[in-house]
CSV table of C-alpha atoms in Angstrom, one decimal:
chain,number,residue,atom,x,y,z
B,1,MET,CA,0.0,0.0,0.0
B,2,PHE,CA,1.1,3.6,-0.6
B,3,HIS,CA,2.6,5.6,2.2
B,4,LYS,CA,1.9,9.0,0.7
B,5,ILE,CA,-0.6,10.3,-2.0
B,6,LEU,CA,-0.6,13.6,-3.7
B,7,ILE,CA,-4.2,14.9,-4.2
B,8,ALA,CA,-4.2,16.9,-7.4
B,9,ASN,CA,-7.6,18.5,-6.9
B,10,ARG,CA,-9.6,21.0,-4.7
B,11,GLY,CA,-12.8,21.5,-2.9
B,12,GLU,CA,-15.1,18.8,-1.6
B,13,ILE,CA,-13.5,16.0,-3.6
B,14,ALA,CA,-10.0,16.8,-2.3
B,15,LEU,CA,-11.4,16.6,1.2
B,16,ARG,CA,-13.2,13.3,0.4
B,17,ILE,CA,-10.0,11.7,-0.8
B,18,LEU,CA,-8.0,13.1,2.2
B,19,ARG,CA,-10.5,11.4,4.5
B,20,ALA,CA,-10.1,8.1,2.8
B,21,CYS,CA,-6.3,8.3,3.0
B,22,ARG,CA,-6.5,9.1,6.8
B,23,GLU,CA,-8.7,6.0,7.4
B,24,MET,CA,-6.3,3.9,5.4
B,25,GLY,CA,-3.2,5.2,7.3
B,26,ILE,CA,-1.8,7.0,4.2
B,27,ARG,CA,-0.3,10.4,4.4
B,28,ALA,CA,-2.0,12.9,2.2
B,29,VAL,CA,-0.5,15.9,0.4
B,30,ILE,CA,-2.8,18.6,-1.0
B,31,ALA,CA,-1.5,20.3,-4.2
B,32,HIS,CA,-3.3,23.7,-4.2
B,33,SER,CA,-3.4,27.0,-6.0
B,34,THR,CA,-2.8,30.4,-4.3
B,35,ALA,CA,-6.6,30.9,-4.3
B,36,ASP,CA,-7.1,27.7,-2.2
B,37,ALA,CA,-4.2,28.3,0.3
B,38,ALA,CA,-6.6,28.8,3.2
B,39,SER,CA,-9.1,26.1,2.2
B,40,LEU,CA,-10.3,23.4,4.6
B,41,PRO,CA,-8.5,20.5,2.6
B,42,VAL,CA,-5.2,22.4,2.9
B,43,ARG,CA,-5.7,23.0,6.6
B,44,LEU,CA,-6.4,19.3,7.3
B,45,ALA,CA,-3.8,17.8,5.1
B,46,ASP,CA,-0.6,16.2,6.4
B,47,GLU,CA,1.3,18.3,4.0
B,48,SER,CA,0.4,20.9,1.3
B,49,ILE,CA,2.3,22.4,-1.6
B,50,CYS,CA,1.4,25.4,-3.8
B,51,ILE,CA,1.4,24.5,-7.5
B,52,GLY,CA,0.6,27.9,-9.0
B,53,PRO,CA,-1.8,30.9,-9.2
B,54,ALA,CA,-5.5,30.8,-9.2
B,55,GLU,CA,-5.9,30.3,-12.9
B,56,SER,CA,-6.4,26.5,-13.4
B,57,ARG,CA,-4.2,26.4,-16.4
B,58,GLN,CA,-1.3,27.6,-14.3
B,59,SER,CA,-2.0,25.3,-11.3
B,60,TYR,CA,-4.5,22.4,-11.3
B,61,LEU,CA,-3.9,21.8,-15.1
B,62,ASN,CA,-0.2,22.4,-14.9
B,63,ILE,CA,1.2,18.9,-15.4
B,64,PRO,CA,4.9,19.8,-14.9
B,65,SER,CA,4.1,21.6,-11.6
B,66,ILE,CA,2.0,18.7,-10.3
B,67,ILE,CA,4.6,16.1,-11.2
B,68,SER,CA,7.3,18.2,-9.5
B,69,ALA,CA,5.1,18.5,-6.4
B,70,ALA,CA,4.8,14.7,-6.2
B,71,ALA,CA,8.6,14.4,-6.6
B,72,VAL,CA,9.4,17.0,-4.0
B,73,THR,CA,7.0,15.6,-1.4
B,74,ASP,CA,8.1,12.0,-2.1
B,75,SER,CA,4.5,11.0,-3.1
B,76,GLU,CA,4.2,7.5,-4.6
B,77,ALA,CA,0.8,8.1,-6.2
B,78,ILE,CA,-1.4,10.9,-7.5
B,79,HIS,CA,-5.2,11.0,-7.1
B,80,PRO,CA,-6.7,13.3,-9.7
B,81,GLY,CA,-10.3,13.4,-8.2
B,82,TYR,CA,-12.8,14.4,-10.9
B,83,GLY,CA,-12.6,17.0,-13.6
B,84,LEU,CA,-9.3,18.8,-14.2
B,85,LEU,CA,-6.7,16.1,-15.1
B,86,SER,CA,-8.7,13.1,-14.1
B,87,GLU,CA,-9.4,11.9,-17.6
B,88,ASN,CA,-6.2,13.2,-19.3
B,89,ALA,CA,-4.5,10.2,-20.9
B,90,ALA,CA,-1.3,12.2,-21.4
B,91,PHE,CA,-1.1,13.0,-17.7
B,92,ALA,CA,-1.6,9.3,-16.8
B,93,GLU,CA,1.2,8.4,-19.2
B,94,ILE,CA,3.5,10.9,-17.7
B,95,CYS,CA,2.8,9.6,-14.2
B,96,ARG,CA,3.7,6.1,-15.5
B,97,ALA,CA,6.9,7.3,-17.1
B,98,CYS,CA,7.9,9.1,-13.9
B,99,GLY,CA,7.3,6.0,-11.7
B,100,ILE,CA,4.3,7.6,-10.0
B,101,THR,CA,1.0,5.6,-9.7
B,102,PHE,CA,-2.0,7.3,-11.3
B,103,ILE,CA,-5.0,6.4,-9.2
B,104,GLY,CA,-7.4,5.6,-12.0
B,105,PRO,CA,-7.5,3.4,-15.1
B,106,SER,CA,-4.7,2.9,-17.7
B,107,PRO,CA,-3.9,5.6,-20.2
B,108,GLU,CA,-5.1,3.3,-22.9
B,109,ALA,CA,-8.6,2.9,-21.4
B,110,ILE,CA,-8.8,6.7,-20.7
B,111,ARG,CA,-7.8,7.4,-24.3
B,112,ILE,CA,-10.4,5.0,-25.9
B,113,MET,CA,-13.2,6.1,-23.7
B,114,GLY,CA,-12.2,9.8,-23.8
B,115,ASP,CA,-12.7,9.9,-27.6
B,116,LYS,CA,-16.5,9.7,-27.6
B,117,ALA,CA,-16.6,8.5,-31.2
B,118,GLN,CA,-14.1,5.7,-30.5
B,119,ALA,CA,-16.0,4.8,-27.3
B,120,ARG,CA,-19.2,4.4,-29.3
B,121,GLU,CA,-17.5,2.0,-31.7
B,122,THR,CA,-15.9,0.0,-28.8
B,123,ALA,CA,-19.3,-0.4,-27.2
B,124,ARG,CA,-20.9,-1.4,-30.5
B,125,GLN,CA,-18.3,-4.1,-31.0
B,126,ALA,CA,-18.9,-5.3,-27.5
B,127,GLY,CA,-22.5,-5.9,-28.4
B,128,VAL,CA,-23.9,-2.9,-26.5
B,129,PRO,CA,-26.6,-0.8,-28.2
B,130,VAL,CA,-25.5,2.7,-29.2
B,131,VAL,CA,-27.6,5.6,-30.4
B,132,PRO,CA,-27.7,5.7,-34.3
B,133,GLY,CA,-25.2,8.2,-35.6
B,134,SER,CA,-22.0,8.9,-37.5
B,135,ASP,CA,-19.3,6.2,-37.8
B,136,GLY,CA,-16.6,8.1,-35.9
B,137,VAL,CA,-15.6,11.7,-36.2
B,138,LEU,CA,-17.2,13.7,-39.0
B,139,ARG,CA,-15.0,15.2,-41.6
B,140,GLY,CA,-17.0,18.4,-42.0
B,141,LEU,CA,-20.4,20.0,-42.2
B,142,ASP,CA,-21.3,18.3,-45.5
B,143,GLU,CA,-20.9,14.9,-44.0
B,144,ALA,CA,-22.8,15.9,-40.9
B,145,GLN,CA,-25.7,17.0,-43.1
B,146,ARG,CA,-25.7,13.6,-45.0
B,147,VAL,CA,-25.7,11.7,-41.7
B,148,ALA,CA,-28.4,13.8,-40.2
B,149,ASP,CA,-30.6,13.4,-43.3
B,150,SER,CA,-30.2,9.6,-43.2
B,151,ILE,CA,-31.1,9.1,-39.5
B,152,GLY,CA,-33.6,11.9,-39.3
B,153,TYR,CA,-34.0,14.9,-37.1
B,154,PRO,CA,-33.7,15.8,-34.2
B,155,VAL,CA,-30.0,15.0,-33.9
B,156,MET,CA,-27.3,15.8,-31.3
B,157,ILE,CA,-23.9,17.3,-32.3
B,158,LYS,CA,-21.2,16.3,-29.7
B,159,ALA,CA,-17.5,17.1,-29.2
B,160,ALA,CA,-15.5,13.9,-29.6
B,161,ALA,CA,-13.2,14.9,-26.7
B,162,GLY,CA,-16.0,16.5,-24.8
B,163,GLY,CA,-17.9,16.3,-21.5
B,164,GLY,CA,-19.8,18.4,-19.1
B,165,GLY,CA,-22.3,19.6,-21.7
B,166,ARG,CA,-19.8,21.7,-23.7
B,167,GLY,CA,-19.5,21.4,-27.4
B,168,MET,CA,-23.0,19.8,-27.5
B,169,ARG,CA,-26.2,21.0,-29.3
B,170,ILE,CA,-29.6,19.6,-30.2
B,171,VAL,CA,-30.6,20.3,-33.8
B,172,ARG,CA,-34.2,19.9,-34.6
B,173,GLU,CA,-34.2,20.9,-38.3
B,174,ARG,CA,-31.8,21.0,-41.2
B,175,GLU,CA,-31.7,24.8,-41.4
B,176,ALA,CA,-30.2,25.0,-37.9
B,177,LEU,CA,-27.4,22.5,-38.4
B,178,ALA,CA,-24.7,24.8,-39.9
B,179,ARG,CA,-25.0,27.3,-37.1
B,180,ALA,CA,-25.0,24.6,-34.4
B,181,TRP,CA,-22.0,22.9,-36.0
B,182,ALA,CA,-20.0,26.2,-35.9
B,183,THR,CA,-20.9,26.8,-32.3
B,184,CYS,CA,-20.0,23.3,-31.2
B,185,GLN,CA,-16.7,23.4,-33.0
B,186,SER,CA,-15.8,26.7,-31.4
B,187,GLU,CA,-16.8,25.5,-27.9
B,188,ALA,CA,-15.0,22.2,-28.3
B,189,THR,CA,-11.8,23.8,-29.5
B,190,LYS,CA,-11.7,26.3,-26.6
B,191,ALA,CA,-12.7,23.7,-23.9
B,192,PHE,CA,-10.8,20.6,-25.1
B,193,ALA,CA,-8.2,21.8,-27.7
B,194,SER,CA,-10.0,19.7,-30.3
B,195,GLY,CA,-12.7,20.7,-32.7
B,196,GLU,CA,-13.6,17.1,-33.7
B,197,LEU,CA,-17.3,16.5,-33.6
B,198,TYR,CA,-19.6,13.5,-34.1
B,199,LEU,CA,-23.4,13.3,-34.5
B,200,GLU,CA,-26.1,11.0,-33.2
B,201,LYS,CA,-29.8,10.7,-33.1
B,202,PHE,CA,-31.4,12.7,-30.3
B,203,VAL,CA,-33.5,10.4,-28.2
B,204,ASP,CA,-36.3,12.6,-27.0
B,205,GLU,CA,-38.0,12.2,-23.7
B,206,ALA,CA,-35.2,9.9,-22.5
B,207,ARG,CA,-33.7,9.3,-19.1
B,208,HIS,CA,-30.0,9.5,-18.2
B,209,VAL,CA,-29.0,6.4,-16.3
B,210,GLU,CA,-25.5,5.3,-15.4
B,211,VAL,CA,-23.9,2.2,-13.9
B,212,GLN,CA,-21.0,2.2,-11.5
B,213,VAL,CA,-18.4,-0.5,-12.2
B,214,LEU,CA,-15.2,-1.6,-10.4
B,215,GLY,CA,-12.4,-3.7,-11.9
B,216,ASP,CA,-9.1,-5.1,-10.8
B,217,ARG,CA,-5.9,-6.2,-12.5
B,218,ASN,CA,-7.0,-9.9,-12.4
B,219,GLY,CA,-9.9,-9.2,-14.7
B,220,ILE,CA,-12.5,-9.3,-11.9
B,221,ARG,CA,-15.2,-6.7,-12.6
B,222,VAL,CA,-18.5,-6.0,-10.8
B,223,HIS,CA,-21.2,-3.4,-11.0
B,224,LEU,CA,-22.7,-1.5,-8.1
B,225,GLY,CA,-26.1,-0.8,-9.5
B,226,GLU,CA,-27.4,2.2,-11.4
B,227,ARG,CA,-28.0,5.9,-10.7
B,228,ASP,CA,-30.6,8.1,-12.3
B,229,CYS,CA,-29.1,11.5,-13.3
B,230,SER,CA,-32.0,12.9,-15.4
B,231,VAL,CA,-32.5,16.1,-13.4
B,232,GLN,CA,-30.2,18.4,-15.3
B,233,ARG,CA,-30.0,21.9,-16.6
B,234,ARG,CA,-28.1,22.5,-19.8
B,235,HIS,CA,-26.5,19.0,-19.5
B,236,GLN,CA,-25.3,19.7,-16.0
B,237,LYS,CA,-26.5,17.2,-13.3
B,238,LEU,CA,-28.3,18.7,-10.3
B,239,LEU,CA,-29.7,15.7,-8.5
B,240,GLU,CA,-28.9,12.0,-8.6
B,241,GLU,CA,-30.5,9.0,-7.1
B,242,SER,CA,-30.0,5.2,-6.7
B,243,PRO,CA,-31.7,3.0,-7.7
B,244,ALA,CA,-33.3,4.6,-10.7
B,245,PRO,CA,-37.1,4.9,-10.2
B,246,THR,CA,-39.7,3.1,-12.3
B,247,ILE,CA,-37.3,1.2,-14.6
B,248,SER,CA,-38.1,-2.5,-15.0
B,249,ALA,CA,-36.0,-5.3,-13.5
B,250,GLU,CA,-35.3,-6.4,-17.1
B,251,THR,CA,-34.0,-3.0,-18.1
B,252,ARG,CA,-31.9,-2.8,-15.0
B,253,ALA,CA,-30.3,-6.2,-15.6
B,254,GLY,CA,-29.6,-5.2,-19.2
B,255,LEU,CA,-28.0,-1.9,-18.2
B,256,CYS,CA,-25.7,-3.6,-15.7
B,257,LYS,CA,-24.7,-6.4,-18.1
B,258,ALA,CA,-24.0,-3.8,-20.9
B,259,ALA,CA,-21.8,-1.7,-18.5
B,260,LEU,CA,-19.7,-4.7,-17.6
B,261,ALA,CA,-19.3,-5.6,-21.3
B,262,VAL,CA,-17.9,-2.1,-22.0
B,263,ALA,CA,-15.6,-2.4,-19.0
B,264,HIS,CA,-14.3,-5.8,-20.1
B,265,ALA,CA,-13.8,-4.4,-23.7
B,266,VAL,CA,-11.1,-1.9,-22.4
B,267,ASN,CA,-9.7,-4.1,-19.7
B,268,TYR,CA,-10.9,-1.6,-17.1
B,269,VAL,CA,-9.1,-1.3,-13.8
B,270,SER,CA,-10.4,1.2,-11.1
B,271,ALA,CA,-13.8,2.8,-10.6
B,272,GLY,CA,-15.7,3.9,-13.6
B,273,THR,CA,-19.1,4.9,-14.8
B,274,VAL,CA,-20.9,3.7,-18.0
B,275,GLU,CA,-23.7,6.1,-19.0
B,276,PHE,CA,-26.8,5.3,-21.0
B,277,LEU,CA,-30.0,6.9,-22.4
B,278,VAL,CA,-33.1,4.9,-21.6
B,279,ASP,CA,-36.3,5.6,-23.6
B,280,ARG,CA,-39.9,5.3,-22.6
B,281,GLU,CA,-40.0,1.7,-23.8
B,282,GLY,CA,-37.0,0.7,-21.7
B,283,ARG,CA,-34.6,0.5,-24.6
B,284,TYR,CA,-31.2,1.7,-23.6
B,285,TYR,CA,-28.3,3.1,-25.6
B,286,PHE,CA,-24.6,3.6,-24.5
B,287,ILE,CA,-23.5,7.3,-24.7
B,288,GLU,CA,-20.1,7.4,-22.9
B,289,MET,CA,-17.9,6.1,-20.1
B,290,ASN,CA,-16.4,8.3,-17.4
B,291,THR,CA,-13.0,7.0,-16.4
B,292,ARG,CA,-12.9,8.5,-13.0
B,293,ILE,CA,-14.7,8.9,-9.7
B,294,GLN,CA,-18.1,10.7,-10.2
B,295,VAL,CA,-19.4,13.7,-8.4
B,296,GLU,CA,-22.4,11.6,-7.5
B,297,HIS,CA,-20.5,8.5,-6.2
B,298,PRO,CA,-21.9,9.0,-2.6
B,299,VAL,CA,-25.4,7.7,-3.6
B,300,THR,CA,-23.9,4.4,-4.6
B,301,GLU,CA,-21.8,4.3,-1.4
B,302,MET,CA,-25.0,4.8,0.6
B,303,VAL,CA,-26.9,1.9,-1.0
B,304,THR,CA,-24.0,-0.5,-1.2
B,305,GLY,CA,-21.9,0.4,1.8
B,306,ILE,CA,-18.8,0.3,-0.4
B,307,ASP,CA,-16.3,3.1,-0.1
B,308,LEU,CA,-15.5,3.9,-3.8
B,309,VAL,CA,-12.5,6.1,-3.1
B,310,ARG,CA,-11.0,3.5,-0.9
B,311,GLU,CA,-11.5,0.9,-3.6
B,312,GLN,CA,-9.8,3.2,-6.1
B,313,ILE,CA,-6.8,3.5,-4.0
B,314,ARG,CA,-6.6,-0.3,-3.2
B,315,LEU,CA,-7.0,-1.2,-6.9
B,316,ALA,CA,-4.3,1.3,-7.9
B,317,ALA,CA,-2.0,-0.3,-5.4
B,318,GLY,CA,-2.4,-3.6,-7.1
B,319,GLU,CA,-4.8,-5.2,-4.6
B,320,SER,CA,-7.5,-7.6,-5.9
B,321,LEU,CA,-11.1,-6.6,-5.7
B,322,GLY,CA,-11.6,-9.4,-3.1
B,323,TYR,CA,-15.3,-10.1,-3.9
B,324,ALA,CA,-17.5,-11.1,-6.7
B,325,GLN,CA,-20.9,-9.8,-7.9
B,326,GLY,CA,-22.9,-11.9,-5.5
B,327,ALA,CA,-21.3,-10.2,-2.6
B,328,VAL,CA,-22.6,-6.7,-3.7
B,329,GLN,CA,-25.8,-6.1,-1.8
B,330,MET,CA,-27.9,-3.0,-2.3
B,331,SER,CA,-30.3,-1.6,0.3
B,332,GLY,CA,-32.8,1.2,0.3
B,333,HIS,CA,-32.8,4.4,-1.7
B,334,ALA,CA,-30.3,7.3,-1.8
B,335,ILE,CA,-30.5,10.8,-3.2
B,336,GLU,CA,-27.9,13.5,-3.7
B,337,CYS,CA,-28.5,17.2,-4.2
B,338,ARG,CA,-25.6,19.4,-5.5
B,339,VAL,CA,-25.6,22.7,-3.7
B,340,ASN,CA,-24.0,25.3,-6.0
B,341,ALA,CA,-23.1,28.9,-5.2
B,342,GLU,CA,-25.5,30.1,-7.9
B,343,ASP,CA,-28.6,32.2,-8.2
B,344,PRO,CA,-31.4,29.6,-8.0
B,345,GLU,CA,-33.4,31.4,-10.7
B,346,THR,CA,-30.8,32.3,-13.2
B,347,PHE,CA,-28.0,29.9,-12.2
B,348,VAL,CA,-25.5,32.8,-12.5
B,349,PRO,CA,-22.5,32.0,-10.2
B,350,SER,CA,-22.5,33.7,-6.9
B,351,PRO,CA,-18.9,33.8,-5.5
B,352,GLY,CA,-18.2,35.6,-2.2
B,353,ARG,CA,-17.5,35.2,1.5
B,354,ILE,CA,-19.5,32.6,3.5
B,355,THR,CA,-20.7,34.4,6.6
B,356,ALA,CA,-22.7,31.5,8.0
B,357,TRP,CA,-22.7,27.7,7.3
B,358,VAL,CA,-24.8,25.2,9.2
B,359,PRO,CA,-25.0,21.8,7.5
B,360,PRO,CA,-27.9,19.5,8.1
B,361,GLY,CA,-27.7,16.4,10.3
B,362,GLY,CA,-29.8,13.6,11.7
B,363,PRO,CA,-30.2,9.9,10.8
B,364,LYS,CA,-28.9,8.8,7.3
B,365,VAL,CA,-27.8,12.3,6.3
B,366,ARG,CA,-24.4,12.9,4.8
B,367,VAL,CA,-22.7,16.2,3.8
B,368,ASP,CA,-19.7,16.3,1.6
B,369,SER,CA,-18.4,19.9,1.7
B,370,HIS,CA,-15.3,21.9,2.1
B,371,MET,CA,-17.3,24.9,3.5
B,372,MET,CA,-16.6,26.7,6.7
B,373,ALA,CA,-17.7,30.1,8.1
B,374,GLY,CA,-15.4,32.8,6.7
B,375,TYR,CA,-14.5,30.8,3.6
B,376,THR,CA,-14.6,32.8,0.3
B,377,VAL,CA,-16.0,31.0,-2.7
B,378,PRO,CA,-13.5,31.9,-5.4
B,379,PRO,CA,-14.8,32.9,-8.9
B,380,HIS,CA,-12.1,30.9,-10.7
B,381,TYR,CA,-13.6,27.4,-10.3
B,382,ASP,CA,-16.8,25.3,-10.4
B,383,SER,CA,-19.5,26.6,-8.2
B,384,LEU,CA,-20.2,23.4,-6.3
B,385,ILE,CA,-19.9,24.1,-2.5
B,386,ALA,CA,-21.6,21.0,-1.0
B,387,LYS,CA,-23.3,17.7,-1.7
B,388,ILE,CA,-26.2,16.7,0.6
B,389,ILE,CA,-26.8,13.0,0.5
B,390,VAL,CA,-29.6,11.1,2.2
B,391,HIS,CA,-30.6,7.4,2.6
B,392,GLY,CA,-34.1,6.0,3.2
B,393,ARG,CA,-35.7,2.6,3.3
B,394,ASP,CA,-37.5,3.6,0.1
B,395,ARG,CA,-37.7,6.5,-2.3
B,396,ALA,CA,-40.5,8.2,-0.4
B,397,GLU,CA,-38.6,8.2,2.8
B,398,ALA,CA,-35.5,9.5,1.0
B,399,ILE,CA,-37.4,12.4,-0.6
B,400,ALA,CA,-38.9,13.4,2.8
B,401,ARG,CA,-35.5,13.2,4.5
B,402,MET,CA,-33.8,15.3,1.7
B,403,HIS,CA,-36.6,17.9,2.0
B,404,ARG,CA,-36.0,18.1,5.8
B,405,ALA,CA,-32.2,18.2,5.4
B,406,LEU,CA,-32.3,21.0,2.8
B,407,ALA,CA,-34.8,23.0,4.8
B,408,GLU,CA,-32.5,23.1,7.8
B,409,THR,CA,-29.3,23.9,5.9
B,410,ILE,CA,-28.1,27.5,6.4
B,411,VAL,CA,-25.7,29.2,3.9
B,412,GLU,CA,-25.3,32.9,4.2
B,413,GLY,CA,-23.2,35.3,2.2
B,414,VAL,CA,-23.8,33.7,-1.2
B,415,LYS,CA,-26.8,32.6,-3.1
B,416,THR,CA,-27.3,28.8,-3.5
B,417,THR,CA,-29.4,26.4,-5.5
B,418,ILE,CA,-31.2,25.1,-2.3
B,419,PRO,CA,-34.5,26.8,-3.2
B,420,TYR,CA,-34.4,25.1,-6.6
B,421,HIS,CA,-34.0,21.7,-5.0
B,422,LEU,CA,-36.8,22.4,-2.6
B,423,LYS,CA,-39.0,23.2,-5.6
B,424,LEU,CA,-37.9,20.1,-7.4
B,425,LEU,CA,-38.7,17.8,-4.5
B,426,SER,CA,-42.4,19.0,-4.7
B,427,ASP,CA,-42.7,18.6,-8.4
B,428,PRO,CA,-45.4,16.0,-9.3
B,429,ALA,CA,-43.3,14.6,-12.2
B,430,PHE,CA,-40.3,14.1,-9.9
B,431,LEU,CA,-42.4,12.6,-7.1
B,432,SER,CA,-44.0,10.1,-9.5
B,433,GLY,CA,-40.6,8.9,-10.8
B,434,GLU,CA,-42.0,9.2,-14.3
B,435,PHE,CA,-39.7,11.9,-15.5
B,436,THR,CA,-37.3,12.5,-18.4
B,437,LEU,CA,-34.4,14.8,-19.2
B,438,PRO,CA,-36.4,17.4,-21.2
B,439,ARG,CA,-39.5,17.2,-19.0
B,440,MET,CA,-37.6,18.1,-15.8
B,441,GLU,CA,-35.8,21.0,-17.5
B,442,ARG,CA,-39.1,22.3,-18.8
B,443,ASN,CA,-40.9,22.0,-15.5
B,444,LEU,CA,-38.1,23.7,-13.5
């Protein structure tokens, strides 16, 4: 097992990883920017090291600085968390070349799944249904128009190297394709340094359901059930729950089997998430695989009792998974609400100084946050400030518990999305479980 790990991330996920290290008896080093020098993860770490100024490109995305920080602190491994460098195959390769363990899958798996067009083809060859679309990256607008005409509108243009909703547009008619193409290409180039795009049929009134998988170096792979992530705004997830409500046992079994097939196809080692669209008839289609820990991993931890960050670290150290699928037991229902420092009506970021912070408590309530009174939410990064997670015997109890937890949460000094979540928890479509991606966005 490692004696020291460098955490190359910030905020709540850095604190989450630090806590796992503490419980495993591993020293944790926080690599931080100047903007995060007084943050809670830095205060609680065994060691900390500044890797650059506030701008992410000069700190959290600065590969030479992070590798140097690992060398200077004698860290054996680097945990990238989520976002930032977590799905950067080049970074994983550099870690390998420098004799530093990258806590995640192999560079090869990251590269295949990071190229969304190649990921689609890998899933198709593994016998997993994919949304009809282009065969790989499109060579230009003319080819995009031919493919769209052949599969029919509406279609979705996506960045091949993309994620997080950037470089992505729904096109409902032929006349709008050229403009959407130019917009996606510009966004993708700025966000991912690649303007490559692909196209697929837009599955209307679908749900976004993902399956958590784990794999070790011996080829043992298990799934930990599914999560429903259909409550989104502009392709950004806002609430996640497990298990997914109202899907049939047959669909659930098919999703989990398909997720494992994708993981086997790339010889996946570590924690990963395979994402699908599920239509009203229960048909499911692979859309992508995230080769990292997910923001919403706590809901899976709540229903399975398995510490996913701990498993990531164990698997990276070469340990075997130690259990088969039959040993994974799921109990009850879990929901996670992402609390962002944003205006709940406009979703405009609301950075500033936290003047009061009282997290919720009580039975089966978990809060993952790096907040503290006096902390200043910086304008440079993602606006996530807390995740509130609850567990109940069933979905109704989990919803009631989440409503209670949100109502007693106090955050002063910045605006938050808590009012949005309270409205969501009273929405009839959400309460029924019969909701889809576009319906929830329209309702809220």
